[in-house]
PDB file of C-alpha atoms in Angstrom:
ATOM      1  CA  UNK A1058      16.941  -5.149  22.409  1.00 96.00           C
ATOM      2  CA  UNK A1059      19.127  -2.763  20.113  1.00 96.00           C
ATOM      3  CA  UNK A1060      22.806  -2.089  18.941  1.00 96.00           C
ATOM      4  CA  UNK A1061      23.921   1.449  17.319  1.00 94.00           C
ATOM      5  CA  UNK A1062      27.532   1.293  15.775  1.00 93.00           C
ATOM      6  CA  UNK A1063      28.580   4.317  13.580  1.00 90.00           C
ATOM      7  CA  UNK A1064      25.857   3.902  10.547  1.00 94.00           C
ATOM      8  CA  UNK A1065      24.109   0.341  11.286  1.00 96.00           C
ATOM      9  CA  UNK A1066      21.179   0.146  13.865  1.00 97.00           C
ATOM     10  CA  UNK A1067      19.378  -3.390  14.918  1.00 97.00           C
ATOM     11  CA  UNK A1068      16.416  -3.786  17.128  1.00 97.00           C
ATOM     12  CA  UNK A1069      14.330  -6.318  17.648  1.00 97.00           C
ATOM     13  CA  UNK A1070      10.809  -6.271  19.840  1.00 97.00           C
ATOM     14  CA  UNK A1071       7.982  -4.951  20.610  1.00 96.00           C
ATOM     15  CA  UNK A1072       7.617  -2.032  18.214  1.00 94.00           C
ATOM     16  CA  UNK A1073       5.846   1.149  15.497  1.00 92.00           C
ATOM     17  CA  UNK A1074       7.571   1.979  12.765  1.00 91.00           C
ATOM     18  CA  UNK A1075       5.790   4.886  11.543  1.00 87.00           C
ATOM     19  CA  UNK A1076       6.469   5.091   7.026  1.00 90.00           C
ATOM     20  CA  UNK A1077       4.789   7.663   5.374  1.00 86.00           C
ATOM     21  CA  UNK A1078       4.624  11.497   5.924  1.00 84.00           C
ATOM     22  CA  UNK A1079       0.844  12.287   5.601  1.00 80.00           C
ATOM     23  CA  UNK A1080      -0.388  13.931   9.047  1.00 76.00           C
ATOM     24  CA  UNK A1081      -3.571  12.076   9.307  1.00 72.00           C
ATOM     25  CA  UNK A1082      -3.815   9.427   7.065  1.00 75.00           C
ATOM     26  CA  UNK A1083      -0.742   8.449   5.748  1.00 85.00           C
ATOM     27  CA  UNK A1084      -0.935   5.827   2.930  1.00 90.00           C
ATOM     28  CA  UNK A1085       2.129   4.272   3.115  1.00 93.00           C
ATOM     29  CA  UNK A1086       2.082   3.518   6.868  1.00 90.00           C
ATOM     30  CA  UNK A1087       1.296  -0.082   6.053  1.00 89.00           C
ATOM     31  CA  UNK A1088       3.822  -1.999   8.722  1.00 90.00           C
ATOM     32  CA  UNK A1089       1.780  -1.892  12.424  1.00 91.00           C
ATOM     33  CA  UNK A1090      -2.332  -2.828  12.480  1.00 91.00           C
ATOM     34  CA  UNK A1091      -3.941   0.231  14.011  1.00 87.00           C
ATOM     35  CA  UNK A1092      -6.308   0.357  16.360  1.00 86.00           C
ATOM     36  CA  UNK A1093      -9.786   1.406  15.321  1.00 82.00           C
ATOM     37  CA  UNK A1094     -11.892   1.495  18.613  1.00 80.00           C
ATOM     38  CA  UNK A1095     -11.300   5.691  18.191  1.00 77.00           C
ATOM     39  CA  UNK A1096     -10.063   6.866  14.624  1.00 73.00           C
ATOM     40  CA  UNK A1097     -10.329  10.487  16.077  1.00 75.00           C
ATOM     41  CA  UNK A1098      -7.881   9.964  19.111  1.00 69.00           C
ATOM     42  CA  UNK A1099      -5.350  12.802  20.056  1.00 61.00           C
ATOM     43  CA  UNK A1100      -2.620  11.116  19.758  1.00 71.00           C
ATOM     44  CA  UNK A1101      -2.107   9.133  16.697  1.00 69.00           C
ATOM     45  CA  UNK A1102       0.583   7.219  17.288  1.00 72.00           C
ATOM     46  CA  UNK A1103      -1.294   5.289  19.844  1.00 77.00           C
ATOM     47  CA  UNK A1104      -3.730   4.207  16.947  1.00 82.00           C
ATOM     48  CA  UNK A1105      -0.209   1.861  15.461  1.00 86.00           C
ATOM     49  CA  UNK A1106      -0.481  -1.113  17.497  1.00 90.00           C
ATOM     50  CA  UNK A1107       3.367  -2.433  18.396  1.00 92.00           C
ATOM     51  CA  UNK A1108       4.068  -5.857  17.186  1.00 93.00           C
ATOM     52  CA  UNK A1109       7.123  -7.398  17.599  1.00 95.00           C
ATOM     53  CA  UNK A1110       9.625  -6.992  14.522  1.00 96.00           C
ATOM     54  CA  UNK A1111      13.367  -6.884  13.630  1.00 97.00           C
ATOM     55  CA  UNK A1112      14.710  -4.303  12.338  1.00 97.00           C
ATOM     56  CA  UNK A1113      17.683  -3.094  10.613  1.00 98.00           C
ATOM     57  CA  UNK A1114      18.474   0.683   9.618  1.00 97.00           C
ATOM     58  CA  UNK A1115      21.740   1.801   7.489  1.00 97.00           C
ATOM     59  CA  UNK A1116      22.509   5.200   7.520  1.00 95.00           C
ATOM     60  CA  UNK A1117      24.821   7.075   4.783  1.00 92.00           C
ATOM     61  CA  UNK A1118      25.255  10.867   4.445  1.00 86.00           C
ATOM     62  CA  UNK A1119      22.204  11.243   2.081  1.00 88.00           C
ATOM     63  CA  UNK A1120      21.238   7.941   1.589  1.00 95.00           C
ATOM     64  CA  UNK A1121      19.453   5.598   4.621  1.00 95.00           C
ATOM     65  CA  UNK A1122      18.141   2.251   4.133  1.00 97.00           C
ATOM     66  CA  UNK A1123      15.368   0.419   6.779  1.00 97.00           C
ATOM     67  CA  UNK A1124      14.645  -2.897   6.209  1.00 97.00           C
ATOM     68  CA  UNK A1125      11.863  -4.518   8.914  1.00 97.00           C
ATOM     69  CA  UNK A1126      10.727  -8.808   9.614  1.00 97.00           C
ATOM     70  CA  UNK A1127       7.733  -8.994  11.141  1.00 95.00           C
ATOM     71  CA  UNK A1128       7.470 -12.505  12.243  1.00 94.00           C
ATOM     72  CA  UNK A1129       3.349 -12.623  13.290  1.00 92.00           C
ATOM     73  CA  UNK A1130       0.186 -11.423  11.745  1.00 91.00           C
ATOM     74  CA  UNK A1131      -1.475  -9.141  13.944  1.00 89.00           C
ATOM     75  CA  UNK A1132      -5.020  -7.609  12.500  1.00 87.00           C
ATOM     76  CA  UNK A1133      -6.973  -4.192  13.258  1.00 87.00           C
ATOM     77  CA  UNK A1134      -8.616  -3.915  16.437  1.00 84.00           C
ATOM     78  CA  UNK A1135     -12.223  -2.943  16.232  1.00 81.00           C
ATOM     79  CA  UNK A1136     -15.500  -4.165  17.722  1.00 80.00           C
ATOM     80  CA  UNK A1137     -17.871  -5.671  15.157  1.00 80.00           C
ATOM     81  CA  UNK A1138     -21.130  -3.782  17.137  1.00 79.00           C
ATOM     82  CA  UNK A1139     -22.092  -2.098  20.019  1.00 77.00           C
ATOM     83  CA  UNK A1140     -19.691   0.342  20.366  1.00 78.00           C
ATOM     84  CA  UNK A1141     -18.802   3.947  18.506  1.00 82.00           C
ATOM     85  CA  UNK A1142     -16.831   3.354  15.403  1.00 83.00           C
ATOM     86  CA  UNK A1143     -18.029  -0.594  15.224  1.00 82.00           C
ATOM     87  CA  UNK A1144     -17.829  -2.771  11.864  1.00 81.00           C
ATOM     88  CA  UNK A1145     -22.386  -3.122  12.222  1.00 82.00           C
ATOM     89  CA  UNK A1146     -23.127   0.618  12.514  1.00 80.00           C
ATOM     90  CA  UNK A1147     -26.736   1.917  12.242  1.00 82.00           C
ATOM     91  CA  UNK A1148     -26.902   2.071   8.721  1.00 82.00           C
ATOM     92  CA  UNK A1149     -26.119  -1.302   8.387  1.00 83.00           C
ATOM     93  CA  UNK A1150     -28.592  -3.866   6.968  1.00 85.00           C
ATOM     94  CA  UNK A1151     -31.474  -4.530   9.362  1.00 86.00           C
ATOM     95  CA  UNK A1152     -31.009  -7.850   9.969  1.00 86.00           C
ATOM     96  CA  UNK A1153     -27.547  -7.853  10.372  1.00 84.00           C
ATOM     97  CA  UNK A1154     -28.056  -5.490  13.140  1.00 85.00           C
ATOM     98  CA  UNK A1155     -31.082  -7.806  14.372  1.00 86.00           C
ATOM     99  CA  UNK A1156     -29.137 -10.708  14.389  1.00 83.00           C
ATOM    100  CA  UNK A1157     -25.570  -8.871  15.891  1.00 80.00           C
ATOM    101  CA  UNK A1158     -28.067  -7.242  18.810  1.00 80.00           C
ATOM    102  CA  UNK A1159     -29.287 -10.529  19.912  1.00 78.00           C
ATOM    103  CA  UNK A1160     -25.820 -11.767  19.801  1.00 74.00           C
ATOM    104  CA  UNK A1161     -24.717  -8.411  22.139  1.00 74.00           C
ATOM    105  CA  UNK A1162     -28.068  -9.467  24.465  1.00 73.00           C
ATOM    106  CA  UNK A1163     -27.184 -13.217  24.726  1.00 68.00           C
ATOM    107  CA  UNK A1164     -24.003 -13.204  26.693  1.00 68.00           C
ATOM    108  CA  UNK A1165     -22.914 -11.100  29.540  1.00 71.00           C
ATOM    109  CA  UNK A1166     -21.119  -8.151  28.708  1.00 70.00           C
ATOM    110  CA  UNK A1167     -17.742  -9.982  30.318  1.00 70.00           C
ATOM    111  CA  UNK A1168     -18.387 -12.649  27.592  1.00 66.00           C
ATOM    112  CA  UNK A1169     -19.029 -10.177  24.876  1.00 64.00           C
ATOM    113  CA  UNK A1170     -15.331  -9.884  23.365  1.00 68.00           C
ATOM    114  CA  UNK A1171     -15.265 -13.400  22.093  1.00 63.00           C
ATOM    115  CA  UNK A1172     -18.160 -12.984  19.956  1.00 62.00           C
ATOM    116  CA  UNK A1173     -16.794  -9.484  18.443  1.00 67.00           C
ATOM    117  CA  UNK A1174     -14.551 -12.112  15.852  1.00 63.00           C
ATOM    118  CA  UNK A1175     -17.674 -13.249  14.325  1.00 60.00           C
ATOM    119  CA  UNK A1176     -17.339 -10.855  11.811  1.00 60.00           C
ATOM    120  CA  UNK A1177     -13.505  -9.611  12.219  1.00 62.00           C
ATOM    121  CA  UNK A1178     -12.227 -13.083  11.568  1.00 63.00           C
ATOM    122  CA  UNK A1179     -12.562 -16.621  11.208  1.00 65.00           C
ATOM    123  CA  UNK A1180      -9.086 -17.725  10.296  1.00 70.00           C
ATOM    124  CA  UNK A1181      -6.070 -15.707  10.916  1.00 74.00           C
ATOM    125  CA  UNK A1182      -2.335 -16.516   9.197  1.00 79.00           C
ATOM    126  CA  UNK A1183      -0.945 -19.425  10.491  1.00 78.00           C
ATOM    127  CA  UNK A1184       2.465 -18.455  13.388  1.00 73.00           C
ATOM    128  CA  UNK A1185       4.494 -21.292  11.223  1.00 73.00           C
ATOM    129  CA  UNK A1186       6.368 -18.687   9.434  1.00 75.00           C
ATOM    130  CA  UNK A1187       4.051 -18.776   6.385  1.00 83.00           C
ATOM    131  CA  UNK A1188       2.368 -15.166   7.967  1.00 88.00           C
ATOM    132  CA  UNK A1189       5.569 -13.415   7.997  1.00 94.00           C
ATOM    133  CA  UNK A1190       5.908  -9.413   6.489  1.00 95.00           C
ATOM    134  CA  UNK A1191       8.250  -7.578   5.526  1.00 97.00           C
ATOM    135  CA  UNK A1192       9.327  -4.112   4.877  1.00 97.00           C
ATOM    136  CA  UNK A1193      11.891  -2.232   3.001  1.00 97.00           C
ATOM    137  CA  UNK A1194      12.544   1.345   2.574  1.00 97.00           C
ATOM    138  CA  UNK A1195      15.160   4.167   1.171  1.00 97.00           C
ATOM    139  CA  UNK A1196      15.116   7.674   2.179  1.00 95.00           C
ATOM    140  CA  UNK A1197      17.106   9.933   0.300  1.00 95.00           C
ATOM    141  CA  UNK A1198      17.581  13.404  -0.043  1.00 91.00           C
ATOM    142  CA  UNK A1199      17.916  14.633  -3.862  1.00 88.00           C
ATOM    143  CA  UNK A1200      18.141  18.972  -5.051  1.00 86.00           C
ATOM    144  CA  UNK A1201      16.089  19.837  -2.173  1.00 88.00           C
ATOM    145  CA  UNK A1202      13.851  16.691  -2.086  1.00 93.00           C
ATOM    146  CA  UNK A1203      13.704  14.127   0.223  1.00 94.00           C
ATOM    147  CA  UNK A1204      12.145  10.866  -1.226  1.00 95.00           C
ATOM    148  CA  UNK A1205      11.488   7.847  -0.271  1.00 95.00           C
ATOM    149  CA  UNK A1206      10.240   4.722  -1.921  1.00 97.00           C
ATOM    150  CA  UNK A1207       8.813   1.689   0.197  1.00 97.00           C
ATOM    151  CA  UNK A1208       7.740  -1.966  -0.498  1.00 98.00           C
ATOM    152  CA  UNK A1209       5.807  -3.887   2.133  1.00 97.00           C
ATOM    153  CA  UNK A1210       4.770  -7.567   1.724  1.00 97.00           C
ATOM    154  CA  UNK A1211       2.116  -8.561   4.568  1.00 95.00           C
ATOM    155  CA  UNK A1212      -1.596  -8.433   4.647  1.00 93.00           C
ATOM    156  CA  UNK A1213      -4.872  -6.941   3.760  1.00 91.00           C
ATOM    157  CA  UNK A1214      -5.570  -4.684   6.854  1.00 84.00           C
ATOM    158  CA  UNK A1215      -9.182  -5.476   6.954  1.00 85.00           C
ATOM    159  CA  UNK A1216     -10.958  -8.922   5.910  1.00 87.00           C
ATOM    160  CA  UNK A1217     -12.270 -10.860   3.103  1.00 88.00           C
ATOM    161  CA  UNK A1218     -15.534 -11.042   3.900  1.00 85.00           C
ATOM    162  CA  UNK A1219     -17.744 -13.716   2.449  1.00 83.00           C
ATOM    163  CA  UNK A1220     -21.502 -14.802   3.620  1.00 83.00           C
ATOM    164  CA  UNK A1221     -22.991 -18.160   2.179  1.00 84.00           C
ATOM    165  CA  UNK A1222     -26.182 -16.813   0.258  1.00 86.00           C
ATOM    166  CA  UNK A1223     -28.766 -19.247   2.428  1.00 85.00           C
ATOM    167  CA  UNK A1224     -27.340 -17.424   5.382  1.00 84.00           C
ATOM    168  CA  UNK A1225     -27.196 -14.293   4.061  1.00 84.00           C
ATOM    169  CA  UNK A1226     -31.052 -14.776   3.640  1.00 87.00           C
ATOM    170  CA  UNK A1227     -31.414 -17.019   7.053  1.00 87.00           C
ATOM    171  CA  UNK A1228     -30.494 -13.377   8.463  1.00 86.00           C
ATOM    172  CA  UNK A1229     -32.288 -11.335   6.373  1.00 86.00           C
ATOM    173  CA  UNK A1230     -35.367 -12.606   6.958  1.00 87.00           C
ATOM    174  CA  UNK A1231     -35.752 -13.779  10.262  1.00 89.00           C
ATOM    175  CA  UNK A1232     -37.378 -11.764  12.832  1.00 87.00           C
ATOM    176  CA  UNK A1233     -34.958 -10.594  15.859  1.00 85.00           C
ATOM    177  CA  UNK A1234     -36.926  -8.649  17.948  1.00 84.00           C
ATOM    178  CA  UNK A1235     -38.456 -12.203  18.995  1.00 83.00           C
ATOM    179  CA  UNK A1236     -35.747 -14.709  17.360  1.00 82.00           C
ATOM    180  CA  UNK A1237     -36.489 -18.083  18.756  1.00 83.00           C
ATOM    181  CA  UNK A1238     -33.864 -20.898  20.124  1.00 81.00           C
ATOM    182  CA  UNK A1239     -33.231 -22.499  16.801  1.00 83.00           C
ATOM    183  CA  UNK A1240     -32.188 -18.653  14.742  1.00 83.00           C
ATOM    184  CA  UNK A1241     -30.150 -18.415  17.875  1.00 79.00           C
ATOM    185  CA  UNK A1242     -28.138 -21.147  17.801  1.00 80.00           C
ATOM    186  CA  UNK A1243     -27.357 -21.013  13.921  1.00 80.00           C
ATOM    187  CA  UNK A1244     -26.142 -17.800  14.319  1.00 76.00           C
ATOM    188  CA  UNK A1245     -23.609 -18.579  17.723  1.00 72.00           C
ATOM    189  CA  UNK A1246     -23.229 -21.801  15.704  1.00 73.00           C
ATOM    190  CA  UNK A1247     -22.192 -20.031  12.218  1.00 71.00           C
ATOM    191  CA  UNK A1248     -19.052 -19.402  12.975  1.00 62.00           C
ATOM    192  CA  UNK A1249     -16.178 -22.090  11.946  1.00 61.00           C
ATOM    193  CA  UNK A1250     -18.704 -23.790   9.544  1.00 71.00           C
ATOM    194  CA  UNK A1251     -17.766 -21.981   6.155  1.00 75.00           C
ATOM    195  CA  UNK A1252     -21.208 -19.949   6.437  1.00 79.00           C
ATOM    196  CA  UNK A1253     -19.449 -17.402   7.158  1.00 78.00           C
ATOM    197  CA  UNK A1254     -16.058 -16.403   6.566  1.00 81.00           C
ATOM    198  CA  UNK A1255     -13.598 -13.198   7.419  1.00 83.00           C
ATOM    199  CA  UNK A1256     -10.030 -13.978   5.889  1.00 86.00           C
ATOM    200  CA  UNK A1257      -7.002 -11.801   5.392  1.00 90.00           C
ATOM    201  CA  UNK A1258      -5.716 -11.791   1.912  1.00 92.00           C
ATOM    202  CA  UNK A1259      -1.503 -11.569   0.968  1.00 94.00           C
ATOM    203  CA  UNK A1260      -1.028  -8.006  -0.506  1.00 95.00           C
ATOM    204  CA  UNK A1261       2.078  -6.013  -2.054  1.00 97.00           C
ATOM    205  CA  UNK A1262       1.999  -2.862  -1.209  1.00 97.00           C
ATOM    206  CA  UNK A1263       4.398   0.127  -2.900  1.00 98.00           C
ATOM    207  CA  UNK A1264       4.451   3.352  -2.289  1.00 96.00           C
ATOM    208  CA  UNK A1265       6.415   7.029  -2.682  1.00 96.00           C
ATOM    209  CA  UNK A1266       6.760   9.503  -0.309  1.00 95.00           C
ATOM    210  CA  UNK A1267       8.129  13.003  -1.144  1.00 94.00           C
ATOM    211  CA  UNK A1268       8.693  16.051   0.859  1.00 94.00           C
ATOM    212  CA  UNK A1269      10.363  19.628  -0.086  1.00 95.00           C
ATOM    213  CA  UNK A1270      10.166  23.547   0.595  1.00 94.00           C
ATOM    214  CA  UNK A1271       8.671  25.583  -1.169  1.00 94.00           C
ATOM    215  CA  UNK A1272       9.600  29.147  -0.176  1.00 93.00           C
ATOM    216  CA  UNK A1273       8.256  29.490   3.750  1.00 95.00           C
ATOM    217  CA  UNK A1274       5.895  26.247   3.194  1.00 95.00           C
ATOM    218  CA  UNK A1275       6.875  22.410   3.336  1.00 93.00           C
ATOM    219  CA  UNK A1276       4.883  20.528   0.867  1.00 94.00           C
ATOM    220  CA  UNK A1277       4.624  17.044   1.159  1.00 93.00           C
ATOM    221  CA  UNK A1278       3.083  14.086  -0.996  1.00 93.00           C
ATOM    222  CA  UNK A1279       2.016  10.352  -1.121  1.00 95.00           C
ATOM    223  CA  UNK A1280       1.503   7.941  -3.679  1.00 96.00           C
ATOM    224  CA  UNK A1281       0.731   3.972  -3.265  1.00 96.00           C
ATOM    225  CA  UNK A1282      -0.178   0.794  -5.144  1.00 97.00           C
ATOM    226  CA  UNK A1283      -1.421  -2.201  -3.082  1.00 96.00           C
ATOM    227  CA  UNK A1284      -2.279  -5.734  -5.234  1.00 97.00           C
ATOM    228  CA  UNK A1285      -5.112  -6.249  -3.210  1.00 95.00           C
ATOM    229  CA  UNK A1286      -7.532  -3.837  -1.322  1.00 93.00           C
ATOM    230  CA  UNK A1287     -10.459  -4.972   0.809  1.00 92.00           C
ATOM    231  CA  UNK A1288     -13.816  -2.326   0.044  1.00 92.00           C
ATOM    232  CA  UNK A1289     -17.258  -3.590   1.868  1.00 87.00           C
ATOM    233  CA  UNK A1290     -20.473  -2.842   0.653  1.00 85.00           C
ATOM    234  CA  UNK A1291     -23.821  -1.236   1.753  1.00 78.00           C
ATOM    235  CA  UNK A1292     -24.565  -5.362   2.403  1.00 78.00           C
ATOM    236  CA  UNK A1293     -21.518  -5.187   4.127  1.00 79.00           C
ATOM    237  CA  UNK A1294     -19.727  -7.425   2.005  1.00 83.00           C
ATOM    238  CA  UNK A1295     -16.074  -7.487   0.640  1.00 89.00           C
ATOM    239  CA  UNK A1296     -15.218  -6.689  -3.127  1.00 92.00           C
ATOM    240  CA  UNK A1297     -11.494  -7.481  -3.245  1.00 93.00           C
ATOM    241  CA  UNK A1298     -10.078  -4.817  -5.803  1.00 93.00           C
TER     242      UNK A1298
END
């Protein structure tokens, strides 16, 4: 649903709002989750996942002004193993891909979605109004330069994720290629009981985006600051930097 009057704009739904002016990787395109199954895909917009969102733009002679509500958290979509591109690849720990494998060979492929969020999340943001993100933005064009500053207050795009040590070494050392009943059922069992945990942590994110000519060429730049970043170790483990 939209309205356009002379220089206001409002539209709420389903949407992408594409920020940042980076070709592949754009830094500042924090607003939509993206979807990970195939980082190489052809088209990139269809890696920005629509989520629904209100937004207002106003629109001056140089000046323009977005500002975006995104009511709902909505995360990355990726498979935690046995696909290309998943979170357990093959240079992941060997038990971890033990114990994920017997996990993939336990349930029929139909059933094999709900067990992907073992790793990818245990809690999500709470639909009360407490998850809600927003987004503000200028673009303005100044002596040949168009620049534009952004804010973003939502989420960390991938989890928190946190492994109780016992666990950690329940995994480690127990042997899948002929896991018994019990190693089984702790690991179907682990999830929910604080064992193991993937959360989403609040983040501000800032950012600059600049763009001018520079005789025949366009050169164009990005700069960000986010208070929180999730990075995963070798153990594949989150440090939270």
């Amino acid at each position: 649903v939209g309205m356009m009057l002379a220089r206001v704009s409002m539209r709420l739904g389903q949407q992408r709002l594409a920020w940042g002016n980076s070709d592949a990787f754009p830094i500042n395109d924090a607003i939509n989750p993206r979807d990970l199954h195939d980082p190489l895909i052809a088209e990139t917009e269809l890696l920005r996942l629509p989520t629904v969102a209100a937004r207002l733009d106003l629109n001056f002679d140089d000046v323009s002004f977005t500002l975006a509500v995104m009511p709902f958290f909505v995360p990355d979509r990726l498979d935690t193993y046995g696909t290309n591109y998943a979170f357990v690849g093959p240079r992941a720990p060997a038990g971890i891909r033990g114990a994920f494998g017997t996990l993939s060979n336990a349930v029929d492929p139909s059933l094999r979605e709900p067990n992907q969020v073992l790793l990818r999340q245990t809690e999500l943001p709470k639909d009360d109004g407490s998850a809600t993100a927003v987004g503000a933005r200028m673009n303005a064009s100044l002596g040949g330069i168009d620049l534009t500053p952004s804010y973003h207050y939502g989420y960390t795009t991938q989890p928190d994720l946190r492994v109780d040590p016992a666990f950690a070494q329940f995994i480690a050392t127990t042997d899948w290629t002929q896991p018994s009943a019990e190693a089984v059922g702790a690991l179907l069992g682990a999830r929910g009981t604080g064992l193991l945990t993937a959360t989403y942590r609040r983040r501000h994110h800032a950012g600059l985006s600049l763009a001018t000519t520079v005789g025949s060429f366009v050169v164009r730049g990005e700069a960000a600051y986010d208070s929180a970043l999730v990075f995963y170790q070798p153990s594949l483990l989150s440090i939270v930097r």
